[in-house]
Coordinates of N, CA and C in Angstrom, one line a residue:
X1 N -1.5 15.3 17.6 CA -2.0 14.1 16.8 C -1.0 13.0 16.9
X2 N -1.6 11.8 17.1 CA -0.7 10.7 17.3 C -1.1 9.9 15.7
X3 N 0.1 9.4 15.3 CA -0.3 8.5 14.2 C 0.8 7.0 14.3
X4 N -0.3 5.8 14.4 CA 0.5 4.4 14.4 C 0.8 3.8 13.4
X5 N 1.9 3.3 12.8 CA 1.6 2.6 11.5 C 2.3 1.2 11.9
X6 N 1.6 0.2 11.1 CA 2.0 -1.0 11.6 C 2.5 -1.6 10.1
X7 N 3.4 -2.3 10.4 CA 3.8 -3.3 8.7 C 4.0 -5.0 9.3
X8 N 3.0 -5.8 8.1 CA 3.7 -7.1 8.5 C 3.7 -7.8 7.0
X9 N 4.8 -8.4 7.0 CA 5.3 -9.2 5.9 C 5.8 -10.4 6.1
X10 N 5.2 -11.5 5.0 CA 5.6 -12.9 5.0 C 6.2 -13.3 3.7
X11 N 7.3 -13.6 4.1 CA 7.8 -14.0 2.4 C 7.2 -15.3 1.9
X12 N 6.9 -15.6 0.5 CA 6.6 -16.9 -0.3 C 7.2 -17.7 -0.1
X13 N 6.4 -18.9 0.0 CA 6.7 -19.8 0.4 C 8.0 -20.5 -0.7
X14 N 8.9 -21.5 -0.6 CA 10.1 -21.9 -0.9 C 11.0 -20.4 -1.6
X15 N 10.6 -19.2 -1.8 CA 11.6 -18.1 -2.1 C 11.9 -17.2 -0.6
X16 N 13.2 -16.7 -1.5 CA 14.2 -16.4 -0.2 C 14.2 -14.8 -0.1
X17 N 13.5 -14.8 -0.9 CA 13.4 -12.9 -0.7 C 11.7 -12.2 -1.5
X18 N 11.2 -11.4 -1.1 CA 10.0 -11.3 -1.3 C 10.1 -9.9 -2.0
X19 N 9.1 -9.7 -2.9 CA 8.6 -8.8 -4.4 C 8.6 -7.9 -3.6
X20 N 8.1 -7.7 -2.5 CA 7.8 -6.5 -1.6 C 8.5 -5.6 -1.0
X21 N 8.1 -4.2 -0.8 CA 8.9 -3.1 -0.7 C 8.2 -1.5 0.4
X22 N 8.5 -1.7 1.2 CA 7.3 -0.8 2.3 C 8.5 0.9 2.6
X23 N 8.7 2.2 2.3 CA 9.1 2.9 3.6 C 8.6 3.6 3.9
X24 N 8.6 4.5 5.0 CA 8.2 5.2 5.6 C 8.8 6.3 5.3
X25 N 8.3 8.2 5.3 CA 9.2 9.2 5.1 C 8.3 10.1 5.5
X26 N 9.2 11.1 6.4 CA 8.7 12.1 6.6 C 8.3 13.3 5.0
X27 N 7.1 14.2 5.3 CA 6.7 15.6 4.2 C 7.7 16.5 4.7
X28 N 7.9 17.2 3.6 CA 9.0 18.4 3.7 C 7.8 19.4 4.8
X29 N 6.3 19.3 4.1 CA 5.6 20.3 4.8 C 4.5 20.0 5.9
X30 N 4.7 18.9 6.5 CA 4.4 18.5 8.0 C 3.2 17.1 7.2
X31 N 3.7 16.1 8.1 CA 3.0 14.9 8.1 C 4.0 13.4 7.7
X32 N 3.4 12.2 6.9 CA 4.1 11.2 7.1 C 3.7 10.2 5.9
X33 N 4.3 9.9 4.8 CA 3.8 9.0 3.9 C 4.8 7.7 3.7
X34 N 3.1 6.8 3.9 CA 3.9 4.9 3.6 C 3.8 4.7 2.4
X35 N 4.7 4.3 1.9 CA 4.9 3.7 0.1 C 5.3 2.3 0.2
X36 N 4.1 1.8 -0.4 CA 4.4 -0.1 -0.4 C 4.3 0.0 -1.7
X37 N 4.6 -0.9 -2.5 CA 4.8 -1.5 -4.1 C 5.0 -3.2 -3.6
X38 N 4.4 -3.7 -5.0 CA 5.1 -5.0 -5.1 C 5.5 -5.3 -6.5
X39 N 6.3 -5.7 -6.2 CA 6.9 -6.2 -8.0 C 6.4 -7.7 -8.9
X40 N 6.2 -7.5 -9.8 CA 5.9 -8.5 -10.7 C 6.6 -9.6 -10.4
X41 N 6.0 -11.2 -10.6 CA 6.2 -12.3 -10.3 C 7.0 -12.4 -8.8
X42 N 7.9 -12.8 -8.2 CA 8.5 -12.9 -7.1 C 10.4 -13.0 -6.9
X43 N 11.1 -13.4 -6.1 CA 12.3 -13.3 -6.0 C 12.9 -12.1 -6.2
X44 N 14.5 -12.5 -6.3 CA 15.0 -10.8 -6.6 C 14.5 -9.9 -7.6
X45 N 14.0 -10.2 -8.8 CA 13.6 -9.6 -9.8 C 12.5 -8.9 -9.7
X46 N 11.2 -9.4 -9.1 CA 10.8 -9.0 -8.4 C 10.9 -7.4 -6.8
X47 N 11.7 -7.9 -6.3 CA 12.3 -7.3 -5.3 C 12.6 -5.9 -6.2
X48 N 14.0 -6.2 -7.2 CA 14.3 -4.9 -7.5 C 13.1 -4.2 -8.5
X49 N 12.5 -4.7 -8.6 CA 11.0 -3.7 -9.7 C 10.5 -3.2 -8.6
X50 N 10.3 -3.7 -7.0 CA 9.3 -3.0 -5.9 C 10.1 -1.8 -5.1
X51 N 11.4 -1.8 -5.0 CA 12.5 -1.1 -4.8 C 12.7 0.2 -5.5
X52 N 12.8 -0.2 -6.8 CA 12.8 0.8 -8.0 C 11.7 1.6 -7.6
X53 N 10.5 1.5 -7.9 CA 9.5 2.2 -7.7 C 9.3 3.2 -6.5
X54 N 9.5 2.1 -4.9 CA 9.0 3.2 -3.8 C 10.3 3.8 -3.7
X55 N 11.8 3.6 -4.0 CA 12.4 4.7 -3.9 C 12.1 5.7 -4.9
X56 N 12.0 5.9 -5.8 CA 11.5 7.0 -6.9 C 10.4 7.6 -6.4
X57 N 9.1 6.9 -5.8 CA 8.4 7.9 -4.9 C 8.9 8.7 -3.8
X58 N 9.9 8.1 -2.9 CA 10.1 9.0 -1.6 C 11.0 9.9 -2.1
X59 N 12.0 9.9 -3.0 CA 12.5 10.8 -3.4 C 11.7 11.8 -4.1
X60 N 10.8 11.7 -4.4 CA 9.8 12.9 -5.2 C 9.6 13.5 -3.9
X61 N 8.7 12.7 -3.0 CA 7.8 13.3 -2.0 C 8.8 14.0 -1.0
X62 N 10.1 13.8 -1.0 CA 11.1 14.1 -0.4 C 11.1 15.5 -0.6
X63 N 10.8 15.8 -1.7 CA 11.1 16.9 -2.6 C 9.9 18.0 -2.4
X64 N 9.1 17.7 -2.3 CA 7.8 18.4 -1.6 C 6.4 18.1 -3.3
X65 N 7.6 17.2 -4.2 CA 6.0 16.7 -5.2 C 4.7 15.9 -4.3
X66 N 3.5 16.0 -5.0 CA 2.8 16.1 -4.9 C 2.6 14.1 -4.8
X67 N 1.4 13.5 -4.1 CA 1.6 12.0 -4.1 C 1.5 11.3 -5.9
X68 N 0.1 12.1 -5.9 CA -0.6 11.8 -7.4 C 0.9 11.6 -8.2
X69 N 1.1 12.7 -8.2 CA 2.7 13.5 -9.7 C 3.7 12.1 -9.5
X70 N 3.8 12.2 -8.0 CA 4.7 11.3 -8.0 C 4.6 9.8 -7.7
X71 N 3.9 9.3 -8.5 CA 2.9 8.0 -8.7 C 3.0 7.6 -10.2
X72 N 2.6 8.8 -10.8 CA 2.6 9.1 -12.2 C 4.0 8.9 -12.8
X73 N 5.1 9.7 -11.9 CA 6.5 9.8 -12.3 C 7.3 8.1 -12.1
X74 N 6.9 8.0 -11.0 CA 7.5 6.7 -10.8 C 6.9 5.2 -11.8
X75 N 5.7 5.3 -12.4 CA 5.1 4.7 -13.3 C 6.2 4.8 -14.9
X76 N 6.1 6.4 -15.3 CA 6.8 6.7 -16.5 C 8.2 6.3 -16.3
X77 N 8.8 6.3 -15.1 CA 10.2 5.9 -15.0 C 10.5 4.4 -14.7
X78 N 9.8 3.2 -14.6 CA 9.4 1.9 -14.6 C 9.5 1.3 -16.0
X79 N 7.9 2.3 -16.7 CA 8.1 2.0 -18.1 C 9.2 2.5 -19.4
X80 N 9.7 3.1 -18.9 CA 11.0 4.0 -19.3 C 12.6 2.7 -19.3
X81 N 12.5 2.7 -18.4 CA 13.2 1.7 -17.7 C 13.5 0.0 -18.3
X82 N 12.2 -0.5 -18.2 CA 12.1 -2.1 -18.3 C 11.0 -2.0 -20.0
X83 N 10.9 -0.8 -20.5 CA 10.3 -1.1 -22.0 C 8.8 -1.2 -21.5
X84 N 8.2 -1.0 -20.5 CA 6.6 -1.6 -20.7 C 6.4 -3.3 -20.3
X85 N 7.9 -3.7 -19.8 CA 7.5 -5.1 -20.1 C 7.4 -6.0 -18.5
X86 N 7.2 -4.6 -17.6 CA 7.3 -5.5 -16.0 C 6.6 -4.3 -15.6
X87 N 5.4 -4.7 -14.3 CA 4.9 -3.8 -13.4 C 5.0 -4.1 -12.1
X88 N 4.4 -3.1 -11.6 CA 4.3 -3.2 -10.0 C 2.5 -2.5 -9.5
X89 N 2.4 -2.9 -8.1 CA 1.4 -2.6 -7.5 C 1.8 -1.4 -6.7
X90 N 1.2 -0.3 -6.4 CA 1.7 1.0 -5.7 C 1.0 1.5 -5.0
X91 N 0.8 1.5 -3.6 CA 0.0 2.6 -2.9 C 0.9 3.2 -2.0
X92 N 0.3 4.3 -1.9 CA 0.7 5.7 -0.9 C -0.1 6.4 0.2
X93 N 0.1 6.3 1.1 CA -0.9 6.6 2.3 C -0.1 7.3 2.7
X94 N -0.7 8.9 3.2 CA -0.5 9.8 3.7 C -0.8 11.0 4.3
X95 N -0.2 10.8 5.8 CA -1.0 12.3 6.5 C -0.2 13.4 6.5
X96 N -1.3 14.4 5.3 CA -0.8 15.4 4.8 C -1.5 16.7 5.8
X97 N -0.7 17.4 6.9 CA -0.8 18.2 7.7 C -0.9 19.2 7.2
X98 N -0.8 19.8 5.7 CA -1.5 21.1 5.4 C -2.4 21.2 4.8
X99 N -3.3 19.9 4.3 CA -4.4 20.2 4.1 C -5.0 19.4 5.7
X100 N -4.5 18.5 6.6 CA -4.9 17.8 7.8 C -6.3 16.8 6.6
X101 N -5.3 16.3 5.8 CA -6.3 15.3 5.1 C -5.3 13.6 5.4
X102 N -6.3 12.5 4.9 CA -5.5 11.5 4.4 C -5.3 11.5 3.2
X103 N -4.3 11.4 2.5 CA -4.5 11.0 0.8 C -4.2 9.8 0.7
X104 N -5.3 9.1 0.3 CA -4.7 7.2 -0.5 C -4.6 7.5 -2.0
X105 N -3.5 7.0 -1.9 CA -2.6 7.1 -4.0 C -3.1 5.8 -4.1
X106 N -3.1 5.1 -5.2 CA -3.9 3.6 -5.5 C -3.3 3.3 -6.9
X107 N -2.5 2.4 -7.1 CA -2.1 2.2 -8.5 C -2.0 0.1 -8.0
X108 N -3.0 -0.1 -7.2 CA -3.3 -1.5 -7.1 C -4.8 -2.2 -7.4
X109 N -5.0 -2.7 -7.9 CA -6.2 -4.0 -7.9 C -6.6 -4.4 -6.6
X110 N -6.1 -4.5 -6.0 CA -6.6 -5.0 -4.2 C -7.1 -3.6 -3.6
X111 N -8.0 -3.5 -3.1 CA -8.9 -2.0 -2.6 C -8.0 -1.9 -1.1
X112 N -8.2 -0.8 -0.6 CA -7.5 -0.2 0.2 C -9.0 0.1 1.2
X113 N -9.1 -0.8 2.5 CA -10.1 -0.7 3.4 C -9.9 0.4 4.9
X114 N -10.9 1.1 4.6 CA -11.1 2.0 6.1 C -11.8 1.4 7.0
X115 N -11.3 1.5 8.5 CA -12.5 1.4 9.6 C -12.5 2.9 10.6
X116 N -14.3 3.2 10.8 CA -14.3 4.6 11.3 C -15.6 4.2 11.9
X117 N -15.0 4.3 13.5 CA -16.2 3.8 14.4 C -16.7 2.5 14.4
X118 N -15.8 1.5 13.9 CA -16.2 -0.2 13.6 C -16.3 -0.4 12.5
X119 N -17.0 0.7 12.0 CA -17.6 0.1 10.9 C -16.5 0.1 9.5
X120 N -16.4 -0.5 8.3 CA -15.6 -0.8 7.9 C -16.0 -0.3 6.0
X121 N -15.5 0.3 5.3 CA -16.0 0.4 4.5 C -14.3 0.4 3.2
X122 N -15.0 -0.3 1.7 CA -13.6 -0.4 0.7 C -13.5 0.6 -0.6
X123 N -12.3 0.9 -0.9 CA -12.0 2.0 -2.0 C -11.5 0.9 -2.6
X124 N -12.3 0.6 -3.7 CA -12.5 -0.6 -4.7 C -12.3 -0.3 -5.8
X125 N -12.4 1.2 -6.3 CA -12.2 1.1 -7.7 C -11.3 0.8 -8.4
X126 N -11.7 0.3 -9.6 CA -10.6 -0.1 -10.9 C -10.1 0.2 -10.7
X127 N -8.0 -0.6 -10.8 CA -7.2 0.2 -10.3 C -6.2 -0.4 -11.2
X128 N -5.0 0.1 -12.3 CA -4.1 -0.6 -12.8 C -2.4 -0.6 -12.2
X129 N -1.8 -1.3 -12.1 CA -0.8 -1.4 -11.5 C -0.1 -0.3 -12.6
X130 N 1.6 0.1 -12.2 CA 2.0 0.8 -12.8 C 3.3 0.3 -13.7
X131 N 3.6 1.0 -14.7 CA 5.0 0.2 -15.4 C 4.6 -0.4 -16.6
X132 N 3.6 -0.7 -16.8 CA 3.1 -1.3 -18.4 C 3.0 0.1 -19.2
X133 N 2.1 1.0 -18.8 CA 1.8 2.2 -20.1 C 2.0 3.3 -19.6
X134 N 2.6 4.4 -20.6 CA 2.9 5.9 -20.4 C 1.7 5.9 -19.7
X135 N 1.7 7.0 -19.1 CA 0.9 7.7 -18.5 C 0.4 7.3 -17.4
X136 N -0.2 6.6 -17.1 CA -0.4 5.3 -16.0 C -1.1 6.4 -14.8
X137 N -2.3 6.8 -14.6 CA -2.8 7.5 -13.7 C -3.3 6.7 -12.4
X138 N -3.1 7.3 -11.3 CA -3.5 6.7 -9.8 C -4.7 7.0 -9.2
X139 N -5.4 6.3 -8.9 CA -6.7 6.6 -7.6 C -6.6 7.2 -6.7
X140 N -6.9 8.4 -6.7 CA -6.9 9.4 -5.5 C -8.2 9.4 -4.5
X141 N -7.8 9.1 -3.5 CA -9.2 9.6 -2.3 C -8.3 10.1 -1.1
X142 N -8.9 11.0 -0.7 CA -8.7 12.1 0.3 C -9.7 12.4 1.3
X143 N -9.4 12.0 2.4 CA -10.6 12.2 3.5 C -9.9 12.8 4.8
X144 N -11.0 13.9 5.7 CA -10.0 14.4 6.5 C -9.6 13.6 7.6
X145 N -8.8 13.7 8.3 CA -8.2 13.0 9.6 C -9.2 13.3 11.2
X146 N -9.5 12.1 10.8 CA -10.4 12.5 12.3 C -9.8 10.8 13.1
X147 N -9.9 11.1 14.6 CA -9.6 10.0 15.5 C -10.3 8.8 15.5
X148 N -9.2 7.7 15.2 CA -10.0 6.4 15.2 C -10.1 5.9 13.5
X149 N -9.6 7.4 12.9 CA -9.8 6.2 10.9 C -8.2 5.6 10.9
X150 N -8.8 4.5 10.4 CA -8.3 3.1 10.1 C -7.5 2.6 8.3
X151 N -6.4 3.0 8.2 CA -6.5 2.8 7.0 C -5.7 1.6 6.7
X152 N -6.0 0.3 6.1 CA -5.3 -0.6 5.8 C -4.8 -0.8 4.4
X153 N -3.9 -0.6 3.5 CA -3.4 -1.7 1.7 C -2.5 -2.4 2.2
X154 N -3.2 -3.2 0.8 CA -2.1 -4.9 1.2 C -2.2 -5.3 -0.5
X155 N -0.7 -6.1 -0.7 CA -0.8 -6.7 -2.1 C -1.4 -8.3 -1.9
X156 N -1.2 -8.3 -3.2 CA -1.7 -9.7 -3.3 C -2.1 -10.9 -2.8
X157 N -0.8 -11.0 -1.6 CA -0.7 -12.0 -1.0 C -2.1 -12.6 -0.3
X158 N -2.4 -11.4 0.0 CA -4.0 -11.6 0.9 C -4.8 -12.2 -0.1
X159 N -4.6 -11.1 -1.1 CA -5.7 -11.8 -1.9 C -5.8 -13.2 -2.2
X160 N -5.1 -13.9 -2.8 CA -4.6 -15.0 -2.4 C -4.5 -15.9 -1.5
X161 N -4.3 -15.5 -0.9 CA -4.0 -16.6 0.9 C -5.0 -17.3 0.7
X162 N -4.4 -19.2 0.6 CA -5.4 -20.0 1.1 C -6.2 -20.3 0.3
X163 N -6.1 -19.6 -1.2 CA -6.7 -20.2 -2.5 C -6.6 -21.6 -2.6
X164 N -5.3 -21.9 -2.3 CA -5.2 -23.1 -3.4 C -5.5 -24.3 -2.7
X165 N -5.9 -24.3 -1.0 CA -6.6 -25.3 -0.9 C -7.9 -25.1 -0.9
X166 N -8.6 -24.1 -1.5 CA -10.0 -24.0 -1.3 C -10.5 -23.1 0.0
X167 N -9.4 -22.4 1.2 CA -10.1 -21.4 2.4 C -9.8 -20.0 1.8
X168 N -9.9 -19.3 0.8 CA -9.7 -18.4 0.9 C -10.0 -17.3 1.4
X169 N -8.8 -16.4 2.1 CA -9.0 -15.7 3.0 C -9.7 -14.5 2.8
X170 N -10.8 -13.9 3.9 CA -11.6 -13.1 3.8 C -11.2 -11.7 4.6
X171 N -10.7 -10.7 3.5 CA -10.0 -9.8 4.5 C -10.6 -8.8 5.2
X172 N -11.7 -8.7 4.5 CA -12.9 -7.5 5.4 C -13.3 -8.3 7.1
X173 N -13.3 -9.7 6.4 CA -13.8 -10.3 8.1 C -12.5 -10.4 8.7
X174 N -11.4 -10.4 8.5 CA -10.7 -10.7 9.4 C -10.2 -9.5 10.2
X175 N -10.4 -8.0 9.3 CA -10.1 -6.7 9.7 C -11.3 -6.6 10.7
X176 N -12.6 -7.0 10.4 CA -13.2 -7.2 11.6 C -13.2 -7.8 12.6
X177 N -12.2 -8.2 12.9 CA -12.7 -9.7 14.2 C -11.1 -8.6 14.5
X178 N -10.0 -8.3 14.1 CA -8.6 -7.4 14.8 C -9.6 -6.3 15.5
X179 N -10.4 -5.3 14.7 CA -11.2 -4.1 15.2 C -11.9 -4.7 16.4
X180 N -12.4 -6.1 16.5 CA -13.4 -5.9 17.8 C -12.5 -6.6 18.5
X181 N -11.0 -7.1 18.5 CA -10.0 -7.6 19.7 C -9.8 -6.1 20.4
X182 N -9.5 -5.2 19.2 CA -8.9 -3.9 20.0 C -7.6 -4.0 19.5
X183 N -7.3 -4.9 18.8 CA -5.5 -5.0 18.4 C -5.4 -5.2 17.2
X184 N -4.8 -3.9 16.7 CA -4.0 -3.5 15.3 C -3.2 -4.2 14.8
X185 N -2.1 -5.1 15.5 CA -1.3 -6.5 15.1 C -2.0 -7.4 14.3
X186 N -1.6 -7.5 13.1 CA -2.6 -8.5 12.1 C -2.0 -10.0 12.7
X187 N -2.3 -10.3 13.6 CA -1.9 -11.9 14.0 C -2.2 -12.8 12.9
X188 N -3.9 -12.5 12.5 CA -4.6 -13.6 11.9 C -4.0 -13.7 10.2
X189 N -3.5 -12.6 10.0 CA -3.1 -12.2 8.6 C -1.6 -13.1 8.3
X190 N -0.6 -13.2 9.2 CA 0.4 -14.0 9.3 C 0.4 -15.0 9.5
X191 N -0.7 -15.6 10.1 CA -1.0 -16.9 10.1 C -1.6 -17.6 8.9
X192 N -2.0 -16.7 7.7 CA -3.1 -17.4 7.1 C -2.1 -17.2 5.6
X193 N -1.2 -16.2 5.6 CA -0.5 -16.0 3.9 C 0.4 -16.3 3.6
X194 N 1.0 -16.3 2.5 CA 2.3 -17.1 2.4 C 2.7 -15.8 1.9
X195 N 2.4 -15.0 1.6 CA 3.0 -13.9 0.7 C 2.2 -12.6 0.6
X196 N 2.7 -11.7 1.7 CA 1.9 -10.7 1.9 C 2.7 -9.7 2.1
X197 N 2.0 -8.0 1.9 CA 2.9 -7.1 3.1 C 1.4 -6.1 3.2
X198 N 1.1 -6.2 4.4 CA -0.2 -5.8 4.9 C 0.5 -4.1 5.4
X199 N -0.1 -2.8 5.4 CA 0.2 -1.6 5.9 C -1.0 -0.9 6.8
X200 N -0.8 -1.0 7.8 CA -1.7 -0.3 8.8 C -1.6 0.7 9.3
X201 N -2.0 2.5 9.0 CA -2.3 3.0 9.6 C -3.4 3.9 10.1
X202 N -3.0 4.3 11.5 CA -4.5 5.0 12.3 C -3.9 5.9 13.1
X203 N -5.3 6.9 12.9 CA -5.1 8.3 14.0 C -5.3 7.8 15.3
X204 N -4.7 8.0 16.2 CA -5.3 7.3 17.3 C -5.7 8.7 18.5
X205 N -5.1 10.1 17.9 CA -5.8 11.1 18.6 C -5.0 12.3 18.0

């Protein structure tokens, strides 16, 4: 099995360091999970709230917990932390080789979009960021790994891009128009945000 993951990030415009927080880690029991977060409002403050969080996830998952547990954990230890009074956005994408599933963890408002066979379909549910309330439960979907699924999350920035003169950017079409180039490189996505961190991955066999 081959797995590609692509990351692209633009920092906000007139700030010098961005909310955002992406890493990569290998499973204790075969496979590979991406942890993006973004932190509340922007700059350093920001930064260390997105920091906080995905290191407290890789160190779970490091550990052989579970994505969910450790979603949950990193939530209670946020609010624990800063009083309830700062969040973050959190997803977890991961190819878990002993079930040979994907799991998407979801503790963001921005849906997390698949493409399988072109076609393009979004995991939209209600979703609250983490760090405001005990307990703070994540969006779980789990689908198995087959060649060619396409898994893209992205914070805000997207969402956003291009509001404020009135083009706002449309990210389902623009995931369509990369799928029918053939190229996984979000070109159009860099060109269009001031503040993004887009996560792309796919089985490619």
């Amino acid at each position: 099995m081959e797995v590609q993951i692509a990351v692209a990030k633009v920092n906000k415009y007139a700030t010098s360091e961005s909310g955002d927080t992406v890493e990569v880690i290998e499973r204790p029991n075969g496979g590979l999970s991406v942890v993006m977060a973004d932190g509340q409002s922007s700059g350093r403050g920001a930064k260390w709230i997105s920091t906080l969080a995905v290191r407290k996830v890789i160190s779970l998952l490091s550990e052989g917990v579970r994505d969910g547990a450790a979603a949950r954990a990193a939530s209670d230890y946020l609010f624990t932390e800063r009083k309830g009074k700062v969040s973050a956005t959190l997803n977890i994408l991961s190819i878990d080789l002993q079930t040979s599933t994907l799991v998407i963890t979801r503790n963001n408002p921005a849906p997390v979009l698949l493409a399988r066979d072109e076609k393009i379909s979004c995991l939209a549910e209600e979703s609250i960021p983490i760090g405001l309330y005990r307990d703070t439960r994540p969006l779980i979907n789990e689908l198995p790994i087959e060649v060619g699924l396409t898994a893209i999350s992205y914070t805000d920035g997207l969402v956003h891009a291009g509001c404020r003169s009135g083009d706002c950017m449309d990210v389902t079409t623009c995931l369509q128009a990369l799928l029918d180039e053939g190229d996984p490189t979000p070109k159009e996505s860099r060109m269009h945000c001031s503040s993004m961190l887009l996560n792309w991955t796919r089985i490619v066999r």
